[in-house]
Tab-separated table of C-alpha atoms (C1' of nucleotides) in Angstrom:
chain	number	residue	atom	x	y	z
A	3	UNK	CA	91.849	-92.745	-78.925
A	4	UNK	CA	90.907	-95.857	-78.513
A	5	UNK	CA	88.923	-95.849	-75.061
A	6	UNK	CA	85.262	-94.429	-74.528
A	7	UNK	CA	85.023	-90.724	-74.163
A	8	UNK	CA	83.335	-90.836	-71.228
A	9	UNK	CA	87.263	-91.690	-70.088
A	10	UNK	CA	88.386	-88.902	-71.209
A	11	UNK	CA	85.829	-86.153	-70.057
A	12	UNK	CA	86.320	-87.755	-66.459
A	13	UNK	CA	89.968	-88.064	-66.261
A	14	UNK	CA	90.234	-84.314	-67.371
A	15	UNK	CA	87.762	-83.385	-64.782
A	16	UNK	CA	88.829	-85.412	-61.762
A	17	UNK	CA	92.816	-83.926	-62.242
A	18	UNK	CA	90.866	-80.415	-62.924
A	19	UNK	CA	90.027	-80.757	-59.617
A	20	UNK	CA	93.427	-81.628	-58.341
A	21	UNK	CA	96.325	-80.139	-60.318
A	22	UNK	CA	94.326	-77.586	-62.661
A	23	UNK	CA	94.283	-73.877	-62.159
A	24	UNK	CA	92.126	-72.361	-59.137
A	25	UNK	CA	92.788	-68.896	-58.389
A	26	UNK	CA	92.906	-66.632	-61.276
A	27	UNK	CA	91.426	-63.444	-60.442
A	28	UNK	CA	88.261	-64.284	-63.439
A	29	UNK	CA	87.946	-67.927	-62.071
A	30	UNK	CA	85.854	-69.253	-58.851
A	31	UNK	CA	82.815	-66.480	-60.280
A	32	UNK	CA	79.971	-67.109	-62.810
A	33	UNK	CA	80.298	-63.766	-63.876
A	34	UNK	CA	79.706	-63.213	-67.545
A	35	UNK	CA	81.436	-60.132	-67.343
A	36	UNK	CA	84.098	-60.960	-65.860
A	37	UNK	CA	84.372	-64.113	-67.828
A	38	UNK	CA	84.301	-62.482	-70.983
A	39	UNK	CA	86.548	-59.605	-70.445
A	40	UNK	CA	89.168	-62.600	-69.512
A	41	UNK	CA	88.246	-64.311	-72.432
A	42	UNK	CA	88.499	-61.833	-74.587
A	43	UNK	CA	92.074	-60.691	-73.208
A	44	UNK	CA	93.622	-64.299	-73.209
A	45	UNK	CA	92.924	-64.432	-76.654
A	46	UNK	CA	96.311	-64.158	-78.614
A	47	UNK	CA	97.629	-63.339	-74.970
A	48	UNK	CA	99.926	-65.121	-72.298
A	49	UNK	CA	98.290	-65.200	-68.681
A	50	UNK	CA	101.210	-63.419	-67.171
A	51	UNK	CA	100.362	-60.393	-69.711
A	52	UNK	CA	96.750	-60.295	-68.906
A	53	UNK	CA	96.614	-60.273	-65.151
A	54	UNK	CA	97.365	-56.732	-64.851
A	55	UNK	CA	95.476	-55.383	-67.958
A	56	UNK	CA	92.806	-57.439	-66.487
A	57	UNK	CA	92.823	-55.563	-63.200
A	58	UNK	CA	92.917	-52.418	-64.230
A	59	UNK	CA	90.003	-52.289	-66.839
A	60	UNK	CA	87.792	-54.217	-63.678
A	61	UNK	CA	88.844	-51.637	-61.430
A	62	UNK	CA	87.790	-49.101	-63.802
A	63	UNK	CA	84.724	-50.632	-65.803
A	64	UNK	CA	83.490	-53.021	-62.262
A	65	UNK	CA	80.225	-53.723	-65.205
A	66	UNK	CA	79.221	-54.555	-68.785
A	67	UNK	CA	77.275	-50.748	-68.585
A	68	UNK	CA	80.063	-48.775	-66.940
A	69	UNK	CA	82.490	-50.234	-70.032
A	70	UNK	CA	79.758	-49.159	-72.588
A	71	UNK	CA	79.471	-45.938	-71.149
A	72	UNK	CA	83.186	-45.200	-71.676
A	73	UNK	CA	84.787	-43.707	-74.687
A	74	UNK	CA	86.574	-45.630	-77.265
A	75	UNK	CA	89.598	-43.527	-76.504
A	76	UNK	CA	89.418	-44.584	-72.743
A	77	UNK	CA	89.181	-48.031	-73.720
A	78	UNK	CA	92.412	-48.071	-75.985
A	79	UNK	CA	94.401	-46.312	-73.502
A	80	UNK	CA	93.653	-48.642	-71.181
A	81	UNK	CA	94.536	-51.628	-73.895
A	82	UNK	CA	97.361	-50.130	-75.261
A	83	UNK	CA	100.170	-52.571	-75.249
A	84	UNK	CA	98.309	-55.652	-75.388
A	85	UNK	CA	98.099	-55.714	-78.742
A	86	UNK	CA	95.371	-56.815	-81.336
A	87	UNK	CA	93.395	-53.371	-80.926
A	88	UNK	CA	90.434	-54.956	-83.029
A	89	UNK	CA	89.797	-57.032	-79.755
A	90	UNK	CA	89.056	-53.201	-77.690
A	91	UNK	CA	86.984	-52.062	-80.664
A	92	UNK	CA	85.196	-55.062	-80.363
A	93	UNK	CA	84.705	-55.133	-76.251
A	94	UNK	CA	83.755	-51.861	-76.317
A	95	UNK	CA	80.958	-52.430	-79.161
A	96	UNK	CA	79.953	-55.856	-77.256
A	97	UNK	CA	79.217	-53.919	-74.444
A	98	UNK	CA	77.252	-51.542	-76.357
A	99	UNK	CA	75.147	-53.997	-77.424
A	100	UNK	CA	74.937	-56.421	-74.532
A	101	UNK	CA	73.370	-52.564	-72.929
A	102	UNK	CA	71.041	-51.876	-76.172
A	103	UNK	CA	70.373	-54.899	-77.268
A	104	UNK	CA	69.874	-57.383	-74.452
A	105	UNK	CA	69.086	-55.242	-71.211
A	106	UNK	CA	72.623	-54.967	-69.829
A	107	UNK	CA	72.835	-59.099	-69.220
A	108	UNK	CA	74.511	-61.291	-71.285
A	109	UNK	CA	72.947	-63.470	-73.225
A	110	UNK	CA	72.587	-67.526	-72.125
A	111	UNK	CA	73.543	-69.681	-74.939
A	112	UNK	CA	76.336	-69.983	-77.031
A	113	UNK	CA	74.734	-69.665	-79.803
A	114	UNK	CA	73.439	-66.146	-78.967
A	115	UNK	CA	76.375	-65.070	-77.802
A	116	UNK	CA	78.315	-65.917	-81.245
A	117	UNK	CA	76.344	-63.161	-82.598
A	118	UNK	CA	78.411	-59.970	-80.724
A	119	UNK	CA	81.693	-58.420	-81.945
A	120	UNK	CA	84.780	-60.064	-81.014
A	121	UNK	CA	82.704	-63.592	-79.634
A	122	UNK	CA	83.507	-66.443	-82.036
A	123	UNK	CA	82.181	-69.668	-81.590
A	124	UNK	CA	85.124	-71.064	-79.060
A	125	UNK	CA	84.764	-67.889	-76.719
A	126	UNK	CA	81.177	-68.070	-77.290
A	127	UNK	CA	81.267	-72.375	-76.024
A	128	UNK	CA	83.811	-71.093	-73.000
A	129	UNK	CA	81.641	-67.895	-71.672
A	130	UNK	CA	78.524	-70.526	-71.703
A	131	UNK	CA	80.036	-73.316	-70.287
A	132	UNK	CA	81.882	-71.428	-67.547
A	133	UNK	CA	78.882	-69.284	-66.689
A	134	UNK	CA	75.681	-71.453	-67.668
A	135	UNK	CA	76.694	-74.325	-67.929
A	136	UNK	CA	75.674	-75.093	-71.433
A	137	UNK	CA	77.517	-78.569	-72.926
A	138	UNK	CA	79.526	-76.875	-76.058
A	139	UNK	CA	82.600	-77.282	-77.063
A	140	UNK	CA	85.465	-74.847	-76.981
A	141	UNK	CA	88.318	-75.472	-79.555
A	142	UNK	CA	91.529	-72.684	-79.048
A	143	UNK	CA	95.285	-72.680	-79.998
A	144	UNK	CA	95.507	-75.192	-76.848
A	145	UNK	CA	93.027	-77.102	-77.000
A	146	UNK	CA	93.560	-77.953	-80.533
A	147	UNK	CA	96.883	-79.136	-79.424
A	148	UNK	CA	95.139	-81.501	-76.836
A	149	UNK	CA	92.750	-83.195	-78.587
A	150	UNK	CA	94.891	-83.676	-81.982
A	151	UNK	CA	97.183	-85.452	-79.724
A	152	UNK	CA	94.663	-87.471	-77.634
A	153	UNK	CA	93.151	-88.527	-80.417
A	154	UNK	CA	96.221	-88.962	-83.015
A	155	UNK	CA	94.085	-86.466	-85.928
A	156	UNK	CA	96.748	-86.022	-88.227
A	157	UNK	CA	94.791	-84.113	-90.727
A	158	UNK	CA	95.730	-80.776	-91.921
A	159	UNK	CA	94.186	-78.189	-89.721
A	160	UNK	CA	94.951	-75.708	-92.747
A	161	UNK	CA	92.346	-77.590	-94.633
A	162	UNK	CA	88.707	-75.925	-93.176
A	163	UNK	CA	87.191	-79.547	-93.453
A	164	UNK	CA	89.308	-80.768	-91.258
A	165	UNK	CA	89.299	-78.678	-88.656
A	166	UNK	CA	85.360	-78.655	-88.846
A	167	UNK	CA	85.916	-82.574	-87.905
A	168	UNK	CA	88.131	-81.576	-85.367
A	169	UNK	CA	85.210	-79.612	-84.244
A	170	UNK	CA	83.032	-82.607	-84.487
A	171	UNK	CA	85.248	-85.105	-82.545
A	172	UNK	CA	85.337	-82.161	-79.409
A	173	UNK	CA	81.792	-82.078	-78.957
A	174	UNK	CA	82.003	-86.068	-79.286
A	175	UNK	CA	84.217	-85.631	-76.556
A	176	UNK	CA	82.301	-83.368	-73.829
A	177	UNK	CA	80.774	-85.217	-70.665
A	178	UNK	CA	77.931	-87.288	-70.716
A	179	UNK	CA	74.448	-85.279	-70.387
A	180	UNK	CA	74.769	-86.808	-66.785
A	181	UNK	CA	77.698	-84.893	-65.919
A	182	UNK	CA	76.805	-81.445	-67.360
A	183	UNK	CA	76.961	-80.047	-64.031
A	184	UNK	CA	80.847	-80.675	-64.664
A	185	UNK	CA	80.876	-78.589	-67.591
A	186	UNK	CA	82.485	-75.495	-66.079
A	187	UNK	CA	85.168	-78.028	-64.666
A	188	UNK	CA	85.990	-79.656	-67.998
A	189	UNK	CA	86.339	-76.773	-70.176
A	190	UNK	CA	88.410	-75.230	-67.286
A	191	UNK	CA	90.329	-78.881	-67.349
A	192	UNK	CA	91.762	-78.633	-71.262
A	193	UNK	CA	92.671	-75.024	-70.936
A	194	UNK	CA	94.673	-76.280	-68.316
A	195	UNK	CA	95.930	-79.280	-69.820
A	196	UNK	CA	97.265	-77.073	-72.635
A	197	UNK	CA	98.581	-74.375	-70.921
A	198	UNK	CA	100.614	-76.360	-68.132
A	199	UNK	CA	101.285	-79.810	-69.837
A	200	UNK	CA	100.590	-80.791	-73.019
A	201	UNK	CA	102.764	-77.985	-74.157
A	202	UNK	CA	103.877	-77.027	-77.673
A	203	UNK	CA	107.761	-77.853	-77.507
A	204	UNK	CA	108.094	-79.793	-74.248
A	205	UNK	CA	104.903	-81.761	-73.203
A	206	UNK	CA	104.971	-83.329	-69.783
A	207	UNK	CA	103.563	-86.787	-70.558
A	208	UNK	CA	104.561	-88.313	-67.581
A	209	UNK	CA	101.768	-85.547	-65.893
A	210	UNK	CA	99.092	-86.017	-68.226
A	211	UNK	CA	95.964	-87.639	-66.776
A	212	UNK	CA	94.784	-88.937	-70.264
A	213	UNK	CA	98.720	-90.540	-71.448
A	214	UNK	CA	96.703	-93.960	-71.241
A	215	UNK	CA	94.361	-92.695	-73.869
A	216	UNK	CA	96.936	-90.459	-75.905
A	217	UNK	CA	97.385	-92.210	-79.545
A	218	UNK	CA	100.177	-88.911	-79.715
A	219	UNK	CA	102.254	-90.670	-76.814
A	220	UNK	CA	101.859	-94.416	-77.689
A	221	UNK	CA	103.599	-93.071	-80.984
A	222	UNK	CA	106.393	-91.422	-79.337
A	223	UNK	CA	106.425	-87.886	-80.729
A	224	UNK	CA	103.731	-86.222	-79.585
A	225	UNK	CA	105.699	-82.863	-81.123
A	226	UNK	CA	104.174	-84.133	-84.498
A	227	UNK	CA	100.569	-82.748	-83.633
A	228	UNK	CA	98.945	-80.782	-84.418
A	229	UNK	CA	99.701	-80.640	-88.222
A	230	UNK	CA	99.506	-77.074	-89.665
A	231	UNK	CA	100.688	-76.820	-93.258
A	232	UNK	CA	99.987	-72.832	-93.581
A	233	UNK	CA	103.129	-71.342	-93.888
A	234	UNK	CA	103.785	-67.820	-92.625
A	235	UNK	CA	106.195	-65.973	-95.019
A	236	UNK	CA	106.226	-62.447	-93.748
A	237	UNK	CA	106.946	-59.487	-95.702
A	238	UNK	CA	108.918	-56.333	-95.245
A	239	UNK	CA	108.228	-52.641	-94.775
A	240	UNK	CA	110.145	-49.537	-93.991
A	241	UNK	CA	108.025	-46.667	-92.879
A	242	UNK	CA	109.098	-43.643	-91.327
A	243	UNK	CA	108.447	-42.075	-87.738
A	244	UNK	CA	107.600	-38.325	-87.564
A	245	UNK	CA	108.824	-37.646	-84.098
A	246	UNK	CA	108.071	-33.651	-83.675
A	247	UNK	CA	108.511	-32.094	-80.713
A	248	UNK	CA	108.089	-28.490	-79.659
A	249	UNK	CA	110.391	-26.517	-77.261
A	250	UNK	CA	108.948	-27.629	-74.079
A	251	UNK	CA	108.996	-31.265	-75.295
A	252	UNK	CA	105.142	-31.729	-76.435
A	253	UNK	CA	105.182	-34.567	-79.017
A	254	UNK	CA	102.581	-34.473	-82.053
A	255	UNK	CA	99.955	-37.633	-82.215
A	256	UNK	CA	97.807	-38.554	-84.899
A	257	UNK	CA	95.010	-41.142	-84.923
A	258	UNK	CA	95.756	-44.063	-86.992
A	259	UNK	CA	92.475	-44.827	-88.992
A	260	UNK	CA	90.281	-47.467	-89.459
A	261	UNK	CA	91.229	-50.455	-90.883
A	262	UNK	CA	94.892	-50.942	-90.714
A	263	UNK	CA	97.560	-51.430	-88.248
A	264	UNK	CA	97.154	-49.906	-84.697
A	265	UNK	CA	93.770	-48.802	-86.159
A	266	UNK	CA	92.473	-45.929	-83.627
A	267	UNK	CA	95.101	-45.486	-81.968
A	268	UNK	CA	97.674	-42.699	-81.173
A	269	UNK	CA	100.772	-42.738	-83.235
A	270	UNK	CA	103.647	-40.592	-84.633
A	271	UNK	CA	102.515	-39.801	-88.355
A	272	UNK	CA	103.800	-42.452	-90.881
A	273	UNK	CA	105.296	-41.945	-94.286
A	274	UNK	CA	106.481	-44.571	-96.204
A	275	UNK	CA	109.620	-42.637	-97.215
A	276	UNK	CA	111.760	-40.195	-95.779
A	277	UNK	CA	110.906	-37.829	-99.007
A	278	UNK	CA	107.006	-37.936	-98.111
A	279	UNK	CA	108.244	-37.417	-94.182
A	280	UNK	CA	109.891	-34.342	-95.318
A	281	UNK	CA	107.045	-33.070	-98.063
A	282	UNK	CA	104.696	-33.329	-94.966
A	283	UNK	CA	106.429	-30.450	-92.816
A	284	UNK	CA	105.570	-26.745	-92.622
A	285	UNK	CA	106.506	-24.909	-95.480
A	286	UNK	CA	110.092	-22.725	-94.748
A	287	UNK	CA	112.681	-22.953	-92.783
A	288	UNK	CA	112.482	-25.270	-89.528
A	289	UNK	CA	115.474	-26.845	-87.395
A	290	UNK	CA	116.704	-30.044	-88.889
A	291	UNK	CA	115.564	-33.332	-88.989
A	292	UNK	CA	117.820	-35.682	-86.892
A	293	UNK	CA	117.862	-39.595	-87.567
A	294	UNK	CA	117.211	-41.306	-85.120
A	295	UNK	CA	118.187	-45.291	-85.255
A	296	UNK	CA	115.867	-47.735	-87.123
A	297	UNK	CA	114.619	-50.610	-85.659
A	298	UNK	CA	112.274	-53.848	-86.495
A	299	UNK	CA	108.689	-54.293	-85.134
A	300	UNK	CA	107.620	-57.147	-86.398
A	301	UNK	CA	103.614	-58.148	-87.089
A	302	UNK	CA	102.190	-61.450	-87.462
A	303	UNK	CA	102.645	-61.169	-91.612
A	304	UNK	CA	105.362	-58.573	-91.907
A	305	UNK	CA	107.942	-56.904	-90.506
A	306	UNK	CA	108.425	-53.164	-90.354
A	307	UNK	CA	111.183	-51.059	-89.958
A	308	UNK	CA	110.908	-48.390	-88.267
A	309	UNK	CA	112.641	-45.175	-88.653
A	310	UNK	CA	112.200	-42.375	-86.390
A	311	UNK	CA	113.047	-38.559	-87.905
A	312	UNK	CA	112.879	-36.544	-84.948
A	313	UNK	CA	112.933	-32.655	-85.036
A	314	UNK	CA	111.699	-29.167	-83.100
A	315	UNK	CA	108.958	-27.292	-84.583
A	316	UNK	CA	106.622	-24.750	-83.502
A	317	UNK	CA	103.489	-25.557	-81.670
A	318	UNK	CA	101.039	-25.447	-84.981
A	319	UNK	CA	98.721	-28.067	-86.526
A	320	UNK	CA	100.716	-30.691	-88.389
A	321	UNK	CA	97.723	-32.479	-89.695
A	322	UNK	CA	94.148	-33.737	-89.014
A	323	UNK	CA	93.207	-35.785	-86.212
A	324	UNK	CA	96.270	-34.990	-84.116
A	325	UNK	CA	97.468	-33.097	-81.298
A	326	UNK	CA	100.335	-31.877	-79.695
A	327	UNK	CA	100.650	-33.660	-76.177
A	328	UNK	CA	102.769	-33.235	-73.627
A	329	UNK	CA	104.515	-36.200	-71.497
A	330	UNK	CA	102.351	-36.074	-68.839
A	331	UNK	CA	99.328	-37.043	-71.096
A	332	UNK	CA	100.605	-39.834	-72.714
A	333	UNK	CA	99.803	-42.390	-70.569
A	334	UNK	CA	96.554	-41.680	-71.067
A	335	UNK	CA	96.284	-42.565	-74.629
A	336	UNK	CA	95.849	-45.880	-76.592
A	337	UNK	CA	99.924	-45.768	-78.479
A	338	UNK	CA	101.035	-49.064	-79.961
A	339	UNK	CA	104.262	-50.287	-78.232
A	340	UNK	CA	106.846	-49.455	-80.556
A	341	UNK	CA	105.725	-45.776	-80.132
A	342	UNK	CA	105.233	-45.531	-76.337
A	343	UNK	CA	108.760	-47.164	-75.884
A	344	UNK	CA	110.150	-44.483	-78.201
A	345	UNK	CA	108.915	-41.665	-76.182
A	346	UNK	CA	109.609	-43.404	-73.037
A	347	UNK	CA	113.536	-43.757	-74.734
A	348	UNK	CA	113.340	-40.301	-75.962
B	10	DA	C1'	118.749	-62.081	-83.753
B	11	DT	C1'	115.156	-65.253	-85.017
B	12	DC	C1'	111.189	-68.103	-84.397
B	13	DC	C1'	106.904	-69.112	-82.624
B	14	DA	C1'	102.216	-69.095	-80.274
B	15	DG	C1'	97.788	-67.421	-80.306
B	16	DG	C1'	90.895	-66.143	-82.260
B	17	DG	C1'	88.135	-63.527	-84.867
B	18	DC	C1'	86.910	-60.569	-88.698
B	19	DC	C1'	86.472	-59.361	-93.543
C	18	DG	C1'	93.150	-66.756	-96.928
C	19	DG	C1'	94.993	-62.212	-95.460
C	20	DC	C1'	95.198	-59.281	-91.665
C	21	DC	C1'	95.946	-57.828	-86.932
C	22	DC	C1'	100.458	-57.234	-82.138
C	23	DT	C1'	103.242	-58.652	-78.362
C	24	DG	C1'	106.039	-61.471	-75.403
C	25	DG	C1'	108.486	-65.541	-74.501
C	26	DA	C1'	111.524	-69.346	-75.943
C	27	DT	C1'	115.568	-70.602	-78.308
DNA sequence: ATCCAGGGCC
DNA sequence: GGCCCTGGAT
C-alpha cells in the first residue's frame, strides 16, 4: 500500500458508517458480556449459525455471574452443535474467573484480558476496542485476508515470523491517536470488509472502499492472498457407535473425557472395532446387534467413519459415567452432531 | 461427494 | 505444529 495509513483507517471507517453491519443483536451495546459471548461464538463460526445459539445462552445466562453459576453440563447442552466444545469449557471457566478473580467485571485492557481461557490476543484487541475503546489491533481469518491484500504481504503466513509482521503492519495500520474515539467503528469496519466483500473466492472490488489503496487489486488477482503454505492432509478413522436401547426406547450415554474429541460431552460409547464393541456388552445372551449404515463425519485433521451397532438390552449399567436416557431428555444434553442426528434418525 | 473457512490451546 | 467441529460453497 502505497498511500498513508491514515487513508486507510478513514476510508474503512467512513463506509463502516455507511454500508457496514448495524444491527446484530451483540452490536450497538458496550457490553463486555455480551461482546464476548459473540466473540467467542463467531470464532470458527458463520453469523447465520450463531444468532440463535447466541440468543438462547443470553436469554438464559442475561450476565457474566448467572453463566458462572451454571453447570458445565448446562453449558454444553446449550452449545451442543456448534462445535469446538473447548470454546464452552473455556466460557464457562472465563466466567468463573471474571466472578473470582476480577469482581464480576471484565477486565479493561487487552492485555488483561489475554490472560482468561479461550481470549487470545485478537478477541482480546476486539472485546477492548469494541467496549473501551483501547487502540489494538485485531487480526482473524478475515481480517488477515484484508490486510494481506491491501497491503500486497505475500509472505507465508505458515511461517510464525511472518505473521508476527503481519501483526506489526495492523497496528501500523489503526487510526491516528486523534481518532481513537473511532476505534469501535474501525475494528467493526474490517470485520465487515471481510465478511461482506473482500471475500475468500469472489471479492467484490468494485465495493471496496480501500480498491485505490489495494496493491492485491492493482495486480489483478486478489485470490492470490493471503498465502498459506500449511497443508491439511487429513487422516482416517473408523470407530464404532454403541447405539443401546432398552424396551421403552431409553438410549445409553457416556461422557466423552477430557482431552479428545467432543471432550465432555454426551455420546454413544466408542470402540475402535466392532470386536471391542462386542467384548464391551453384558456377559450372556442378549438380542442381536443390528448394523446400522456407516457414515463420514469429518474433523478438521481427519475423517471418521462412523458405524452405528444398534441393539435392545436390559436397563443395567453399561459402563462408568453414563446413563440410560430417555428421548425426552436429550435435548437437554451437550451430544456432538453426528450423535444427536442419529437419535433424531433413529 | 469433496473442499474449504475459521482462533486458541497445549 | 497438532488438535478441535460444523456448515456452506462448489
Amino acid at each position: 500500500m502505497t498511500a498513508a495509513p491514515a487513508e486507510f483507517a478513514t476510508q474503512v471507517v467512513r463506509w463502516q458508517k455507511s454500508h457496514g453491519r448495524h444491527g446484530l443483536p451483540w452490536q450497538n451495546t458496550r457490553d463486555p458480556y455480551r461482546v464476548w459471548l459473540s466473540e467467542i461464538m463467531l470464532q470458527q463460526t458463520q453469523v447465520s449459525t450463531v444468532l440463535g445459539y447466541f440468543s438462547q445462552f443470553l436469554a438464559r445466562f442475561p450476565d457474566v455471574r448467572s453463566l458462572a453459576a451454571a453447570s458445565l453440563d448446562e453449558v454444553l447442552a446449550l452449545w451442543s452443535g456448534l462445535g469446538y466444545y473447548s470454546r464452552a469449557r473455556n466460557l464457562h471457566r472465563c466466567a468463573r474467573q471474571v466472578v473470582e478473580l476480577h469482581g464480576g467485571e471484565f477486565p479493561r485492557t487487552a492485555e488483561l484480558l489475554q490472560t482468561l481461557p479461550g481470549i487470545g490476543r485478537s478477541t482480546a484487541a476486539a472485546i477492548a476496542s469494541f467496549c473501551f475503546g483501547e487502540r489494538v489491533a485485531i487480526l482473524d481469518g478475515n481480517v488477515k485476508r484484508v490486510l494481506t491484500r491491501v497491503l500486497g504481504f505475500g509472505d507465508d503466513l505458515a511461517v510464525a515470523a511472518h505473521e508476527r509482521r503481519l501483526w506489526d503492519e495492523a497496528t501500523r495500520l489503526l487510526p491516528q491517536r486523534a481518532l481513537a474515539d473511532a476505534m469501535p467503528r474501525y475494528t467493526q469496519g474490517l470485520m465487515d470488509l471481510g465478511a461482506t466483500v473482500c471475500l475468500a473466492r469472489n471479492p467484490s472490488c468494485l465495493l471496496c472502499p480501500v480498491s485505490g489503496l489495494c496493491v492485491a487489486q492493482r495486480e489483478g488477482v486478489p485470490e492470490n492472498y493471503p498465502v498459506k503454505s500449511r497443508k491439511l492432509k487429513r487422516s482416517s478413522q473408523s470407530l464404532w457407535l454403541l447405539w443401546a436401547q432398552t424396551r421403552s426406547g431409553a438410549v445409553w450415554l457416556a461422557r466423552r473425557p477430557t482431552p479428545g474429541v467432543w471432550a465432555g460431552l454426551y455420546c454413544l460409547p466408542v470402540f475402535d472395532s466392532r470386536e471391542a464393541l462386542e467384548a464391551s456388552l453384558p456377559a450372556g445372551p442378549h438380542a442381536p446387534l443390528r448394523d446400522g449404515a456407516a457414515f463420514t463425519h469429518v474433523l478438521t485433521h481427519k475423517d471418521l467413519h462412523l458405524h452405528p451397532v444398534r441393539v435392545q438390552l436390559p436397563r443395567a449399567v453399561l459402563g462408568e459415567d453414563g446413563d440410560w436416557f430417555a428421548a425426552d431428555a436429550w435435548p437437554q444434553l451437550g451430544l456432538p452432531a453426528p450423535v444427536r442426528k442419529l437419535l433424531g434418525e433413529g
